[in-house]
Amino acid sequence: MKFIYITDIHYSETNPRAWKSSYGSTLLNWLDQVHQQALHEDCFIIHGGDLGHRANWDCEMLANFINLRKVNSKVKFYTIIGNHDVIGRNSKNLHGTGLGILSEDKNIIELINPSFSVNSVDQLNIGNITFWGFHSDWLETSNVLAGEFSGVLDPSKVNVAIIHAPVGANTTPYWMGVKDTKLKGFDFALFGDIHPGWSSFKDADNCIKINPGSFGRRSIEDYHRYSQVEIINVQDFSFNSWVVPDQDNNTLFNVVKAKQSGTITEEYLKALNNVVDLKASSPLEFIEKKGKEMNLEEDIIGLLLSYYKN
C-alpha cells in the first residue's frame, strides 16, 4: 500500500511578495498534477496541515478547491489541522473556516485530528496503517516528541505520526532539533510547518522522518526551492520524492525582487537589534507595529517575527 504525503499548501488567491505569476491558479494546477500522480500510483493523499494561508476562505477559493477535488474524486484526501487553518491557533475554532466548510463533506476532505471531534476520528485506520494526527496546540504533541506516546500504539500496525507545528501555541522550539527527537514506536513521522523540509531518513529508533517542505512557496526564501511530495510505500518501507514537473522559478518569481526582499529583511533586522530590548514585555508587538509603519509587506513582517520567536 502506498500514499502520497504533502504539507503546507497555503492556498490563497492573493499573490505573495515576489510572485509574478498567479499563485492561486499555479497551486491548483500543481495540486491537480499531484492527484494525477496519486491515480498513477493507485494511492491516497495525506496532508500535514495549513491547507490555506488564512483560516477564512472566500467563495471563489472554496469553489475552486471543491471543483479540484470533485474532478479528482477517485483520490481520497485526508488532512490534519494546521495553525493557519484555524483562528487563534485553536482547533476548536475550526467551524466556519475554509477547512471547516470543506471537511463537512468527507468526499472533499476528511480530517485526522484527535483534538477536534466533528467529522474527524481519533485516528485513521486504512488497511494495516494507523495515522495519528498531532496539532501544534495539542498537549499530546509534546508527549509524542518526548517519546512518551508509544504505550497506546499497536505494534502489529504500521504507525504513522503526522505532526504540524511541533509544540506550542505561538512558537516551534523544535524547528532546528526536531529531526533528533525520539518517536518511539512509530514507523513513520510526517512533519509539517517547517517549510524548508529535509531529505527523508531513518533514525536510530527505525522511525522514518519525512518532511518534503511546504508545497506552497510564499516566503521570499522559497524562490530557489521546488514544490514536491513524498511517495511512501508501507509494504517495503520505501520512500521517494516526486517533484511537480515544469516549475520554472524565473517565470514564477521576480528573482531580483525576492533577493532584494532578503536584503531589506537583513538590514531591518540589524536596525531592530539597536532599538528592540529583547527582554521587553512585547518585542513582537513592537516589530509588527514598526513593520506596518515602514509599509513592509506581510510576508516580510512574518519572517521578522519568526526570527525573534526562535
CSV table of N, CA and C in Angstrom, one decimal, residues 113-241:
chain,number,residue,atom,x,y,z
A,113,ASN,N,-7.6,14.4,13.2
A,113,ASN,CA,-7.1,15.2,14.3
A,113,ASN,C,-7.8,14.9,15.6
A,114,PRO,N,-7.0,14.4,16.6
A,114,PRO,CA,-7.6,14.0,17.9
A,114,PRO,C,-8.1,15.1,18.7
A,115,SER,N,-7.7,16.4,18.4
A,115,SER,CA,-8.1,17.5,19.3
A,115,SER,C,-9.5,18.1,18.9
A,116,PHE,N,-10.1,17.6,17.8
A,116,PHE,CA,-11.4,18.1,17.4
A,116,PHE,C,-12.3,16.9,17.0
A,117,SER,N,-13.5,17.0,17.4
A,117,SER,CA,-14.4,15.8,17.3
A,117,SER,C,-15.3,15.8,16.0
A,118,VAL,N,-15.7,16.9,15.5
A,118,VAL,CA,-16.6,17.0,14.4
A,118,VAL,C,-16.0,16.5,13.1
A,119,ASN,N,-16.6,15.5,12.5
A,119,ASN,CA,-16.1,15.0,11.2
A,119,ASN,C,-14.7,14.5,11.2
A,120,SER,N,-14.2,14.1,12.4
A,120,SER,CA,-12.8,13.6,12.4
A,120,SER,C,-12.8,12.3,13.3
A,121,VAL,N,-11.7,11.7,13.3
A,121,VAL,CA,-11.6,10.5,14.1
A,121,VAL,C,-10.3,10.6,15.0
A,122,ASP,N,-10.3,9.9,16.1
A,122,ASP,CA,-9.1,9.9,16.9
A,122,ASP,C,-7.8,9.4,16.2
A,123,GLN,N,-8.1,8.5,15.3
A,123,GLN,CA,-7.0,8.0,14.4
A,123,GLN,C,-7.6,7.5,13.2
A,124,LEU,N,-6.9,7.5,12.1
A,124,LEU,CA,-7.3,7.0,10.9
A,124,LEU,C,-6.7,5.6,10.6
A,125,ASN,N,-7.5,4.6,10.4
A,125,ASN,CA,-7.1,3.3,10.0
A,125,ASN,C,-7.4,3.0,8.6
A,126,ILE,N,-6.3,2.7,7.8
A,126,ILE,CA,-6.5,2.3,6.4
A,126,ILE,C,-5.7,1.1,6.2
A,127,GLY,N,-6.3,-0.1,6.0
A,127,GLY,CA,-5.6,-1.3,5.9
A,127,GLY,C,-4.8,-1.6,7.2
A,128,ASN,N,-3.5,-1.8,7.1
A,128,ASN,CA,-2.7,-2.1,8.3
A,128,ASN,C,-2.0,-0.8,8.7
A,129,ILE,N,-2.4,0.4,8.3
A,129,ILE,CA,-1.8,1.6,8.7
A,129,ILE,C,-2.7,2.4,9.7
A,130,THR,N,-2.1,2.9,10.8
A,130,THR,CA,-2.8,3.8,11.7
A,130,THR,C,-2.1,5.1,11.6
A,131,PHE,N,-2.9,6.2,11.2
A,131,PHE,CA,-2.4,7.5,11.2
A,131,PHE,C,-2.8,8.2,12.5
A,132,TRP,N,-1.9,9.0,13.1
A,132,TRP,CA,-2.1,9.7,14.3
A,132,TRP,C,-1.9,11.2,14.0
A,133,GLY,N,-2.9,12.1,14.2
A,133,GLY,CA,-2.7,13.5,13.9
A,133,GLY,C,-2.4,14.3,15.1
A,134,PHE,N,-1.3,15.1,15.1
A,134,PHE,CA,-0.9,15.9,16.2
A,134,PHE,C,-0.9,17.4,15.8
A,135,HIS,N,-1.8,18.2,16.4
A,135,HIS,CA,-1.8,19.6,16.1
A,135,HIS,C,-0.9,20.3,17.0
A,136,SER,N,-0.4,21.5,16.6
A,136,SER,CA,0.6,22.2,17.4
A,136,SER,C,0.1,22.6,18.8
A,137,ASP,N,-1.2,22.8,19.0
A,137,ASP,CA,-1.8,23.3,20.3
A,137,ASP,C,-2.2,22.1,21.1
A,138,TRP,N,-2.0,20.9,20.7
A,138,TRP,CA,-2.4,19.7,21.5
A,138,TRP,C,-1.3,19.3,22.4
A,139,LEU,N,-1.6,19.1,23.7
A,139,LEU,CA,-0.6,18.8,24.7
A,139,LEU,C,0.1,17.4,24.3
A,140,GLU,N,-0.6,16.5,23.7
A,140,GLU,CA,-0.1,15.2,23.3
A,140,GLU,C,1.1,15.3,22.3
A,141,THR,N,1.1,16.5,21.6
A,141,THR,CA,2.2,16.7,20.6
A,141,THR,C,3.6,16.7,21.4
A,142,SER,N,3.6,17.4,22.5
A,142,SER,CA,4.9,17.4,23.2
A,142,SER,C,5.2,16.0,23.8
A,143,ASN,N,4.2,15.3,24.1
A,143,ASN,CA,4.4,13.9,24.6
A,143,ASN,C,5.0,13.0,23.5
A,144,VAL,N,4.5,13.1,22.3
A,144,VAL,CA,4.9,12.2,21.3
A,144,VAL,C,6.4,12.6,20.9
A,145,LEU,N,6.7,13.9,20.9
A,145,LEU,CA,8.1,14.2,20.6
A,145,LEU,C,9.1,13.9,21.7
A,146,ALA,N,8.5,13.7,22.9
A,146,ALA,CA,9.4,13.3,24.1
A,146,ALA,C,9.4,11.8,24.2
A,147,GLY,N,8.8,11.1,23.2
A,147,GLY,CA,8.8,9.6,23.3
A,147,GLY,C,7.9,9.0,24.3
A,148,GLU,N,6.9,9.7,24.7
A,148,GLU,CA,6.0,9.2,25.8
A,148,GLU,C,4.6,8.8,25.3
A,149,PHE,N,4.5,8.4,24.0
A,149,PHE,CA,3.2,8.1,23.5
A,149,PHE,C,3.1,6.6,23.0
A,150,SER,N,4.2,5.9,23.1
A,150,SER,CA,4.3,4.6,22.4
A,150,SER,C,3.4,3.5,23.1
A,151,GLY,N,3.0,3.8,24.3
A,151,GLY,CA,2.2,2.8,25.0
A,151,GLY,C,0.9,2.5,24.4
A,152,VAL,N,0.3,3.4,23.6
A,152,VAL,CA,-1.0,3.3,23.0
A,152,VAL,C,-0.9,2.7,21.6
A,153,LEU,N,0.3,2.5,21.1
A,153,LEU,CA,0.4,2.1,19.7
A,153,LEU,C,0.3,0.6,19.6
A,154,ASP,N,-0.3,0.1,18.5
A,154,ASP,CA,-0.4,-1.3,18.2
A,154,ASP,C,0.8,-1.7,17.4
A,155,PRO,N,1.7,-2.5,17.9
A,155,PRO,CA,2.9,-2.8,17.2
A,155,PRO,C,2.7,-3.7,15.9
A,156,SER,N,1.5,-4.3,15.8
A,156,SER,CA,1.2,-5.1,14.7
A,156,SER,C,0.8,-4.2,13.5
A,157,LYS,N,0.6,-2.9,13.7
A,157,LYS,CA,0.2,-2.0,12.7
A,157,LYS,C,1.4,-1.2,12.3
A,158,VAL,N,1.3,-0.5,11.1
A,158,VAL,CA,2.3,0.5,10.7
A,158,VAL,C,1.8,1.8,11.3
A,159,ASN,N,2.5,2.3,12.2
A,159,ASN,CA,2.0,3.5,12.9
A,159,ASN,C,2.7,4.8,12.4
A,160,VAL,N,1.9,5.7,12.0
A,160,VAL,CA,2.4,6.9,11.3
A,160,VAL,C,1.9,8.2,12.1
A,161,ALA,N,2.9,8.9,12.6
A,161,ALA,CA,2.6,10.2,13.3
A,161,ALA,C,2.6,11.3,12.2
A,162,ILE,N,1.6,12.2,12.3
A,162,ILE,CA,1.6,13.4,11.4
A,162,ILE,C,1.6,14.6,12.4
A,163,ILE,N,2.7,15.4,12.3
A,163,ILE,CA,3.0,16.4,13.3
A,163,ILE,C,3.1,17.8,12.6
A,164,HIS,N,2.2,18.7,13.0
A,164,HIS,CA,2.2,20.0,12.4
A,164,HIS,C,2.6,21.0,13.5
A,165,ALA,N,3.5,21.9,13.2
A,165,ALA,CA,4.0,23.0,14.2
A,165,ALA,C,4.4,22.4,15.5
A,166,PRO,N,5.5,21.7,15.5
A,166,PRO,CA,5.9,20.9,16.7
A,166,PRO,C,5.9,21.8,18.0
A,167,VAL,N,5.0,21.5,18.9
A,167,VAL,CA,4.9,22.0,20.2
A,167,VAL,C,4.7,23.5,20.4
A,168,GLY,N,3.6,23.9,21.0
A,168,GLY,CA,3.4,25.2,21.4
A,168,GLY,C,2.5,26.0,20.6
A,169,ALA,N,1.7,26.9,21.3
A,169,ALA,CA,0.7,27.7,20.6
A,169,ALA,C,1.3,28.8,19.8
A,170,ASN,N,2.4,29.4,20.2
A,170,ASN,CA,3.0,30.5,19.5
A,170,ASN,C,4.4,30.4,19.2
A,171,THR,N,5.0,29.2,19.3
A,171,THR,CA,6.4,29.0,18.9
A,171,THR,C,6.6,27.6,18.5
A,172,THR,N,7.7,27.3,17.8
A,172,THR,CA,8.0,26.0,17.5
A,172,THR,C,9.5,25.7,17.8
A,173,PRO,N,9.8,25.5,19.1
A,173,PRO,CA,11.2,25.4,19.5
A,173,PRO,C,11.9,24.2,18.9
A,174,TYR,N,11.2,23.2,18.3
A,174,TYR,CA,11.9,22.1,17.7
A,174,TYR,C,12.2,22.3,16.3
A,175,TRP,N,12.1,23.5,15.8
A,175,TRP,CA,12.4,23.8,14.4
A,175,TRP,C,13.8,23.2,14.0
A,176,MET,N,14.8,23.4,14.8
A,176,MET,CA,16.2,23.0,14.4
A,176,MET,C,16.5,21.6,14.9
A,177,GLY,N,15.8,21.2,16.0
A,177,GLY,CA,16.2,19.9,16.6
A,177,GLY,C,15.2,18.8,16.4
A,178,VAL,N,14.1,19.1,15.7
A,178,VAL,CA,13.0,18.1,15.6
A,178,VAL,C,13.5,16.8,15.0
A,179,LYS,N,14.5,16.8,14.1
A,179,LYS,CA,14.9,15.6,13.5
A,179,LYS,C,15.6,14.7,14.5
A,180,ASP,N,16.0,15.2,15.6
A,180,ASP,CA,16.7,14.4,16.7
A,180,ASP,C,15.8,13.9,17.8
A,181,THR,N,14.5,14.2,17.7
A,181,THR,CA,13.5,13.8,18.7
A,181,THR,C,13.3,12.3,18.6
A,182,LYS,N,12.9,11.7,19.7
A,182,LYS,CA,12.7,10.3,19.8
A,182,LYS,C,11.2,10.0,19.6
A,183,LEU,N,10.8,9.3,18.6
A,183,LEU,CA,9.4,9.0,18.3
A,183,LEU,C,9.3,7.5,18.4
A,184,LYS,N,9.3,7.0,19.7
A,184,LYS,CA,9.4,5.5,19.9
A,184,LYS,C,8.0,4.9,19.5
A,185,GLY,N,8.2,3.8,18.8
A,185,GLY,CA,7.0,3.0,18.4
A,185,GLY,C,6.4,3.4,17.0
A,186,PHE,N,6.8,4.6,16.5
A,186,PHE,CA,6.3,5.0,15.2
A,186,PHE,C,7.2,4.5,14.1
A,187,ASP,N,6.6,4.0,13.0
A,187,ASP,CA,7.4,3.6,11.9
A,187,ASP,C,7.7,4.8,11.0
A,188,PHE,N,6.8,5.8,10.9
A,188,PHE,CA,7.0,7.0,10.1
A,188,PHE,C,6.6,8.2,10.9
A,189,ALA,N,7.2,9.3,10.7
A,189,ALA,CA,6.8,10.6,11.3
A,189,ALA,C,6.8,11.6,10.2
A,190,LEU,N,5.6,12.1,9.9
A,190,LEU,CA,5.5,13.1,8.8
A,190,LEU,C,5.3,14.5,9.4
A,191,PHE,N,6.2,15.4,9.1
A,191,PHE,CA,6.2,16.7,9.7
A,191,PHE,C,5.7,17.7,8.7
A,192,GLY,N,5.1,18.8,9.3
A,192,GLY,CA,4.8,20.0,8.5
A,192,GLY,C,5.3,21.2,9.2
A,193,ASP,N,4.9,22.4,8.7
A,193,ASP,CA,5.2,23.7,9.3
A,193,ASP,C,6.6,24.1,9.1
A,194,ILE,N,7.6,23.2,9.1
A,194,ILE,CA,9.0,23.6,8.9
A,194,ILE,C,9.2,23.6,7.4
A,195,HIS,N,9.0,24.8,6.8
A,195,HIS,CA,8.9,25.0,5.4
A,195,HIS,C,10.1,24.5,4.5
A,196,PRO,N,11.3,24.7,5.0
A,196,PRO,CA,12.4,24.2,4.1
A,196,PRO,C,12.4,22.7,3.9
A,197,GLY,N,11.9,21.9,4.9
A,197,GLY,CA,11.9,20.5,4.8
A,197,GLY,C,13.3,19.9,4.9
A,198,TRP,N,13.4,18.6,4.6
A,198,TRP,CA,14.7,17.9,4.7
A,198,TRP,C,14.6,16.6,3.8
A,199,SER,N,15.8,16.1,3.6
A,199,SER,CA,15.8,14.8,2.9
A,199,SER,C,15.4,13.7,3.9
A,200,SER,N,14.5,12.9,3.5
A,200,SER,CA,13.9,11.8,4.4
A,200,SER,C,15.0,10.8,4.8
A,201,PHE,N,14.9,10.4,6.1
A,201,PHE,CA,15.9,9.5,6.6
A,201,PHE,C,15.3,8.6,7.7
A,202,LYS,N,16.0,7.5,8.0
A,202,LYS,CA,15.6,6.6,9.1
A,202,LYS,C,16.5,6.9,10.3
A,203,ASP,N,15.9,7.1,11.5
A,203,ASP,CA,16.7,7.5,12.7
A,203,ASP,C,17.1,6.2,13.4
A,204,ALA,N,17.8,6.4,14.6
A,204,ALA,CA,18.3,5.3,15.3
A,204,ALA,C,17.2,4.4,15.9
A,205,ASP,N,16.0,4.9,16.0
A,205,ASP,CA,14.9,4.1,16.5
A,205,ASP,C,14.1,3.5,15.4
A,206,ASN,N,14.6,3.5,14.2
A,206,ASN,CA,14.0,3.0,13.0
A,206,ASN,C,12.7,3.7,12.6
A,207,CYS,N,12.6,5.0,13.0
A,207,CYS,CA,11.5,5.8,12.6
A,207,CYS,C,11.9,6.6,11.4
A,208,ILE,N,11.1,6.5,10.3
A,208,ILE,CA,11.5,7.3,9.1
A,208,ILE,C,10.9,8.7,9.2
A,209,LYS,N,11.7,9.7,9.2
A,209,LYS,CA,11.2,11.1,9.4
A,209,LYS,C,11.2,11.8,8.0
A,210,ILE,N,10.0,12.3,7.7
A,210,ILE,CA,9.8,12.9,6.4
A,210,ILE,C,9.2,14.3,6.5
A,211,ASN,N,9.8,15.2,5.7
A,211,ASN,CA,9.2,16.5,5.5
A,211,ASN,C,9.6,17.0,4.1
A,212,PRO,N,8.7,16.9,3.1
A,212,PRO,CA,9.1,17.4,1.8
A,212,PRO,C,9.2,18.9,1.6
A,213,GLY,N,8.9,19.6,2.7
A,213,GLY,CA,8.9,21.1,2.6
A,213,GLY,C,7.5,21.6,2.2
A,214,SER,N,7.3,22.9,2.4
A,214,SER,CA,6.0,23.4,2.1
A,214,SER,C,5.7,23.4,0.6
A,215,PHE,N,4.5,22.9,0.3
A,215,PHE,CA,4.1,22.8,-1.1
A,215,PHE,C,3.8,24.2,-1.7
A,216,GLY,N,3.2,25.0,-0.9
A,216,GLY,CA,3.0,26.4,-1.3
A,216,GLY,C,4.2,27.2,-0.9
A,217,ARG,N,4.8,27.9,-1.9
A,217,ARG,CA,6.0,28.6,-1.7
A,217,ARG,C,5.7,30.1,-1.6
A,218,ARG,N,5.4,30.6,-0.4
A,218,ARG,CA,5.1,32.0,-0.3
A,218,ARG,C,6.2,32.9,0.2
A,219,SER,N,7.2,32.3,0.9
A,219,SER,CA,8.2,33.1,1.5
A,219,SER,C,9.2,33.6,0.5
A,220,ILE,N,9.9,34.7,0.8
A,220,ILE,CA,10.9,35.2,0.0
A,220,ILE,C,12.1,34.3,-0.1
A,221,GLU,N,12.2,33.3,0.8
A,221,GLU,CA,13.3,32.4,0.8
A,221,GLU,C,13.0,31.2,0.0
A,222,ASP,N,11.8,31.1,-0.6
A,222,ASP,CA,11.3,29.9,-1.3
A,222,ASP,C,11.6,29.9,-2.8
A,223,TYR,N,12.1,31.1,-3.3
A,223,TYR,CA,12.2,31.2,-4.8
A,223,TYR,C,13.2,30.2,-5.4
A,224,HIS,N,14.1,29.6,-4.6
A,224,HIS,CA,15.1,28.7,-5.1
A,224,HIS,C,14.7,27.2,-4.9
A,225,ARG,N,13.5,27.0,-4.2
A,225,ARG,CA,13.1,25.6,-4.0
A,225,ARG,C,12.1,25.2,-5.0
A,226,TYR,N,11.7,23.9,-4.9
A,226,TYR,CA,10.7,23.3,-5.8
A,226,TYR,C,9.6,22.6,-5.0
A,227,SER,N,8.4,22.8,-5.4
A,227,SER,CA,7.3,22.1,-4.7
A,227,SER,C,7.3,20.6,-5.0
A,228,GLN,N,7.3,19.8,-4.0
A,228,GLN,CA,7.3,18.3,-4.1
A,228,GLN,C,6.5,17.6,-3.1
A,229,VAL,N,6.3,16.3,-3.3
A,229,VAL,CA,5.7,15.5,-2.3
A,229,VAL,C,6.5,14.2,-2.1
A,230,GLU,N,6.1,13.5,-1.1
A,230,GLU,CA,6.8,12.2,-0.8
A,230,GLU,C,5.9,11.0,-1.1
A,231,ILE,N,6.3,10.1,-1.9
A,231,ILE,CA,5.6,8.8,-2.1
A,231,ILE,C,6.1,7.7,-1.2
A,232,ILE,N,5.2,7.2,-0.4
A,232,ILE,CA,5.6,6.3,0.7
A,232,ILE,C,5.0,4.9,0.5
A,233,ASN,N,5.8,3.9,0.5
A,233,ASN,CA,5.3,2.5,0.3
A,233,ASN,C,5.4,1.8,1.7
A,234,VAL,N,4.3,1.5,2.3
A,234,VAL,CA,4.4,0.9,3.7
A,234,VAL,C,4.7,-0.6,3.6
A,235,GLN,N,4.6,-1.2,2.4
A,235,GLN,CA,4.9,-2.6,2.4
A,235,GLN,C,6.4,-2.9,2.5
A,236,ASP,N,7.2,-2.1,1.8
A,236,ASP,CA,8.6,-2.3,1.9
A,236,ASP,C,9.3,-1.2,2.6
A,237,PHE,N,8.6,-0.2,3.2
A,237,PHE,CA,9.1,0.9,3.9
A,237,PHE,C,10.0,1.8,3.0
A,238,SER,N,9.7,1.8,1.7
A,238,SER,CA,10.5,2.7,0.8
A,238,SER,C,9.8,4.0,0.7
A,239,PHE,N,10.6,5.0,0.3
A,239,PHE,CA,10.0,6.4,0.1
A,239,PHE,C,10.9,7.1,-0.9
A,240,ASN,N,10.2,8.0,-1.7
A,240,ASN,CA,11.0,8.8,-2.7
A,240,ASN,C,10.2,10.0,-2.9
A,241,SER,N,11.0,11.1,-3.3
A,241,SER,CA,10.4,12.4,-3.6
A,241,SER,C,9.9,12.4,-5.0
